[in-house]
Coordinates of C-alpha atoms in Angstrom, one line a residue:
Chain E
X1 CA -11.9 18.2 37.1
X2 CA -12.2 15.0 35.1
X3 CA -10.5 14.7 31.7
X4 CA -11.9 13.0 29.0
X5 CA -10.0 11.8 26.5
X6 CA -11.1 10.4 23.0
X7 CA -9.7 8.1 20.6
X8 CA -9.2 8.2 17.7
X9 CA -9.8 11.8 16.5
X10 CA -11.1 11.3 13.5
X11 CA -12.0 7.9 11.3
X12 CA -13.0 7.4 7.7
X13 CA -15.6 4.0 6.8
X14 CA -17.6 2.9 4.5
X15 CA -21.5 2.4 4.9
X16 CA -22.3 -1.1 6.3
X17 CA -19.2 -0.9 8.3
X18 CA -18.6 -0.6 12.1
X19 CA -17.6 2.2 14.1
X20 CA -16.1 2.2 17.7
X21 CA -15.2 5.3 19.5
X22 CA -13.3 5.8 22.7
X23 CA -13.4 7.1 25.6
X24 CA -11.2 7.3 28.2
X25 CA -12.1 9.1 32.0
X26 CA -8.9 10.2 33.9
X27 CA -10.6 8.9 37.1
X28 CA -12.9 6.7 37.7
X29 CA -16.5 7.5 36.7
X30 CA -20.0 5.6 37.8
X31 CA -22.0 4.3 34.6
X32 CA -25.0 6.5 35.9
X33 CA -22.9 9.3 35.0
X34 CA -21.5 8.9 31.1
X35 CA -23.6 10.1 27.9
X36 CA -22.6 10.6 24.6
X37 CA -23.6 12.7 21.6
X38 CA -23.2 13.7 18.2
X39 CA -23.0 16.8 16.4
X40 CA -23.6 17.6 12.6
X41 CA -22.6 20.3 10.9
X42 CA -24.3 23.5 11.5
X43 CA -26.4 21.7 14.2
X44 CA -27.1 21.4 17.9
X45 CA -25.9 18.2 19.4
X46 CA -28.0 15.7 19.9
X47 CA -28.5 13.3 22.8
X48 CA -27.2 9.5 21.4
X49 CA -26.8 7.4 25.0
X50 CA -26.8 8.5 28.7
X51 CA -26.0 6.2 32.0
X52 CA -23.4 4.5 29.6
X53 CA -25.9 2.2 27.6
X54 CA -29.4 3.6 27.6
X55 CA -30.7 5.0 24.1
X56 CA -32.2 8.1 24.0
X57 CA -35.6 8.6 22.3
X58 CA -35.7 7.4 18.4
X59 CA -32.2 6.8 18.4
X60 CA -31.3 3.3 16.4
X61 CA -30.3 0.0 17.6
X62 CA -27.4 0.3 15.8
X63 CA -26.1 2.9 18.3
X64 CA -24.7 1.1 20.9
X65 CA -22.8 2.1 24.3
X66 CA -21.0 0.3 26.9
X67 CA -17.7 0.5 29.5
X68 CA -16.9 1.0 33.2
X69 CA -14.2 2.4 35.4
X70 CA -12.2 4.8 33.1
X71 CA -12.8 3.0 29.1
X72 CA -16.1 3.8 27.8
X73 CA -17.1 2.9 24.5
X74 CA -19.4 3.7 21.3
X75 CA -20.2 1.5 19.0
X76 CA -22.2 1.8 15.3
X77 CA -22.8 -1.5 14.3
X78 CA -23.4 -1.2 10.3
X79 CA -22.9 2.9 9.5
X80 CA -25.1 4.9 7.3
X81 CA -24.0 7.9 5.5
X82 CA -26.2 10.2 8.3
X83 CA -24.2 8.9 10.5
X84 CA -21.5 11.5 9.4
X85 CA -21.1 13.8 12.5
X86 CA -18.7 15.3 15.3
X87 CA -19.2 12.5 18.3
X88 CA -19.1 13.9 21.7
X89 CA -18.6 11.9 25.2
X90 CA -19.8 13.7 28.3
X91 CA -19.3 12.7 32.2
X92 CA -20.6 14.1 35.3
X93 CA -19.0 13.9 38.5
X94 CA -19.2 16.5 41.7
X95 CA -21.5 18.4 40.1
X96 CA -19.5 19.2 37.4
X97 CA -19.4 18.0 33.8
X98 CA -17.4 17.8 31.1
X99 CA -17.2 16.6 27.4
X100 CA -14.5 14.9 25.1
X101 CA -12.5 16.7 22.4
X102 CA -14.8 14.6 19.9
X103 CA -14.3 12.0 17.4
X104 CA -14.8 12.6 13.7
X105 CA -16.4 10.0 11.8
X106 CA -16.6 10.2 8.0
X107 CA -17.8 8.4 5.5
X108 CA -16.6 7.5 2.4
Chain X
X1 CA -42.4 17.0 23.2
X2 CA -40.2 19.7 24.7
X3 CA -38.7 22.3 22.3
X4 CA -36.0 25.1 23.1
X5 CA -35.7 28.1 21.6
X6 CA -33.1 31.0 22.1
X7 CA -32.5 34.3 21.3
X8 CA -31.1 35.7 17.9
X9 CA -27.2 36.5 17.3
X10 CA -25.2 39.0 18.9
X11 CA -22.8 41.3 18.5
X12 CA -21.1 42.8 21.3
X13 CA -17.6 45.0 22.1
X14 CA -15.4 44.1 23.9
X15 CA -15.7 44.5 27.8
X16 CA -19.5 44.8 27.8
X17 CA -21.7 42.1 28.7
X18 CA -23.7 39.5 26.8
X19 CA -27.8 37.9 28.0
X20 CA -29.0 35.0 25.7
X21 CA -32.7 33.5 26.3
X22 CA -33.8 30.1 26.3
X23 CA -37.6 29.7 25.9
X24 CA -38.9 26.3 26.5
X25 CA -42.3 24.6 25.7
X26 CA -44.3 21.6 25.9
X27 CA -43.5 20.7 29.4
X28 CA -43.2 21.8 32.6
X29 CA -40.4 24.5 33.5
X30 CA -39.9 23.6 37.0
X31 CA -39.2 20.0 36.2
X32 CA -36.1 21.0 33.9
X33 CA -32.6 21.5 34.7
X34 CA -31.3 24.2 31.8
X35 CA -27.5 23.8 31.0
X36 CA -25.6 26.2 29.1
X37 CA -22.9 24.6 26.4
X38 CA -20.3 26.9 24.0
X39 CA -18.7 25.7 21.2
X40 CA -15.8 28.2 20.1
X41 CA -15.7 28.5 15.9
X42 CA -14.3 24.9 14.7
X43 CA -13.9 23.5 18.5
X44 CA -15.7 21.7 20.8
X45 CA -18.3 21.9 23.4
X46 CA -17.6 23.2 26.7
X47 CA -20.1 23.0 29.5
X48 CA -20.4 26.5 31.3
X49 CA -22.9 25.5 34.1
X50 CA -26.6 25.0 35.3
X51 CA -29.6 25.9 36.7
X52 CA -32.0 24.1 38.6
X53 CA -34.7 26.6 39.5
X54 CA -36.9 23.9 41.4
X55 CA -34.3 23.7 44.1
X56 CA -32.7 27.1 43.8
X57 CA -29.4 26.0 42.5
X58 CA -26.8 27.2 40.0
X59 CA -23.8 25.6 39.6
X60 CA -20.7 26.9 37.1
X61 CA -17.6 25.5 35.6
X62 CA -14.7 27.1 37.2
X63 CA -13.7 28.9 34.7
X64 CA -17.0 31.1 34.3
X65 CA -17.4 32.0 37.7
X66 CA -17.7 35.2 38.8
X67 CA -18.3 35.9 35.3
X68 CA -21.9 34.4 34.2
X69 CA -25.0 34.5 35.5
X70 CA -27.9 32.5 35.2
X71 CA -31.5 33.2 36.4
X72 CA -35.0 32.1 34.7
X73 CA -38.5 33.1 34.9
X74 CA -41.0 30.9 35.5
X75 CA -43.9 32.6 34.3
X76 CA -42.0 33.2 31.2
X77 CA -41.0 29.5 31.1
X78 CA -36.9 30.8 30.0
X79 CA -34.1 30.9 31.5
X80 CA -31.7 33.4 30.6
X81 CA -27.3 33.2 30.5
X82 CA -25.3 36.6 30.8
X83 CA -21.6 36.5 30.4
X84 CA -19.9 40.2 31.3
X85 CA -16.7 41.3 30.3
X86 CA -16.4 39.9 26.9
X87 CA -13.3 39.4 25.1
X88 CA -12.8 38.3 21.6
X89 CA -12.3 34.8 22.9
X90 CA -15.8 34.5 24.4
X91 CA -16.8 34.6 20.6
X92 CA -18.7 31.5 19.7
X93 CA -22.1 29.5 19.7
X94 CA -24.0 29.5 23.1
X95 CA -26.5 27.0 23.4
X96 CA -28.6 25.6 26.3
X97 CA -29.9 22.1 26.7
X98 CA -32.6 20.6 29.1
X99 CA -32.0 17.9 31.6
X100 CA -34.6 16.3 34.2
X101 CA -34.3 18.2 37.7
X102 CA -34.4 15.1 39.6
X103 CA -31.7 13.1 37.6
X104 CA -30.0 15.3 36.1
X105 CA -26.7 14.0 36.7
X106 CA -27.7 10.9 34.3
X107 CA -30.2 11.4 31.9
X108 CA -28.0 13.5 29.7
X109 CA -29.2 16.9 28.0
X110 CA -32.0 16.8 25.9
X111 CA -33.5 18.3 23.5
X112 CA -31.1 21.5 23.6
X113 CA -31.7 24.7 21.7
X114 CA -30.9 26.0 18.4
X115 CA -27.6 27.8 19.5
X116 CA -26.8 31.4 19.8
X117 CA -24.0 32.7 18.0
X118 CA -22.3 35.9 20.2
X119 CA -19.5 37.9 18.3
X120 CA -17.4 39.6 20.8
X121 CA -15.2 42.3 18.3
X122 CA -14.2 46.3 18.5

């Protein structure tokens, strides 16, 4: 089973600043196969980016993804205080898949 | 526009078993792959498997099988998660999520339901 690691577990910005989240496959993943999400309290998640860079329906420009290999990356360009959530990676691989521990991203 | 929507809370004892519904609209049933995803009080999300009633498929994390079952009726448009012998750590939110049958392994899961919280306690 693949491990996903993410880095760091929790951050703390201001609004206009710039988030990026990690995430770190222990094997070598295709880009087909690595989404991400976020989760706010008392929520379901929601669906941010699949295939590694694709945005899903209505989600920002400012939500951006991109990696390869085993180092996959999130990035929010200038943060908004919604933007306050629980963020989730996710892989698939031989019909199995998995999610990060989560990073959480406050702000101030 | 697709919506999910599940079954209320539960409360179950320990050792008995557990069925959660997912009732989805505004498209069509076959086309979906349903997921299931916990999330254990103050953890994170764990994927517990899938169903993929066009082709006849379930698949499970490791860990769940022999234990859950999935099944789904068409006519119904739901699919339906039962977990069996429950222990107090099964206690958490269940949710399911919708992917596309036919690329499921990259589209990601959207939209996914509201959650259903199960409380597994004596």
């Amino acid at each position: 089973e693949i491990v996903l690691t993410q880095s760091p577990g929790s951050l703390s910005l201001s609004p206009g600043e710039r988030a990026t989240l990690s995430c770190r496959t222990s094997q070598t993943i295709s880009t087909s196969y690595l989404a991400w999400y976020h989760q706010k309290p008392g929520q379901a998640p929601r669906l941010l980016i699949y295939a590694t860079s694709t945005r899903a329906t209505d989600i920002p420009d400012r939500f951006s993804g991109s990696g390869s290999g085993t180092d996959f990356t999130l990035t929010i360009s200038r943060l908004e205080p919604e933007d306050s959530a629980v963020y989730y990676c996710q892989q698939y691989h031989s019909a199995i898949w998995t999610f990060g521990q989560g990073t959480k991203v406050e702000i101030k | 526009q697709v919506h999910l929507v599940q079954s209320g809370a539960e409360v179950k004892k320990p050792g008995t078993s557990v069925k959660v519904s997912c009732k989805t609209s505004g498209g069509t049933f076959r086309s979906f792959a349903i997921h299931w995803v916990r999330q254990a009080p103050g953890q994170g999300l764990e994927w517990m498997g899938v169903i993929i009633p066009i082709f006849g498929t379930t698949n499970f994390a490791r860990k769940f099988q022999g234990r859950v079952t999935f099944t789904e009726d068409e006519s119904a448009s739901t699919a339906y998660m039962e977990l069996s012998s429950l222990t107090s750590e099964d206690t958490a939110i269940y949710f399911c999520a919708k992917s596309d049958a036919y690329t499921y392994a990259s589209g990601g899961f959207a939209p996914w339901g509201q959650g259903t919280l199960v409380t597994v306690s004596s």
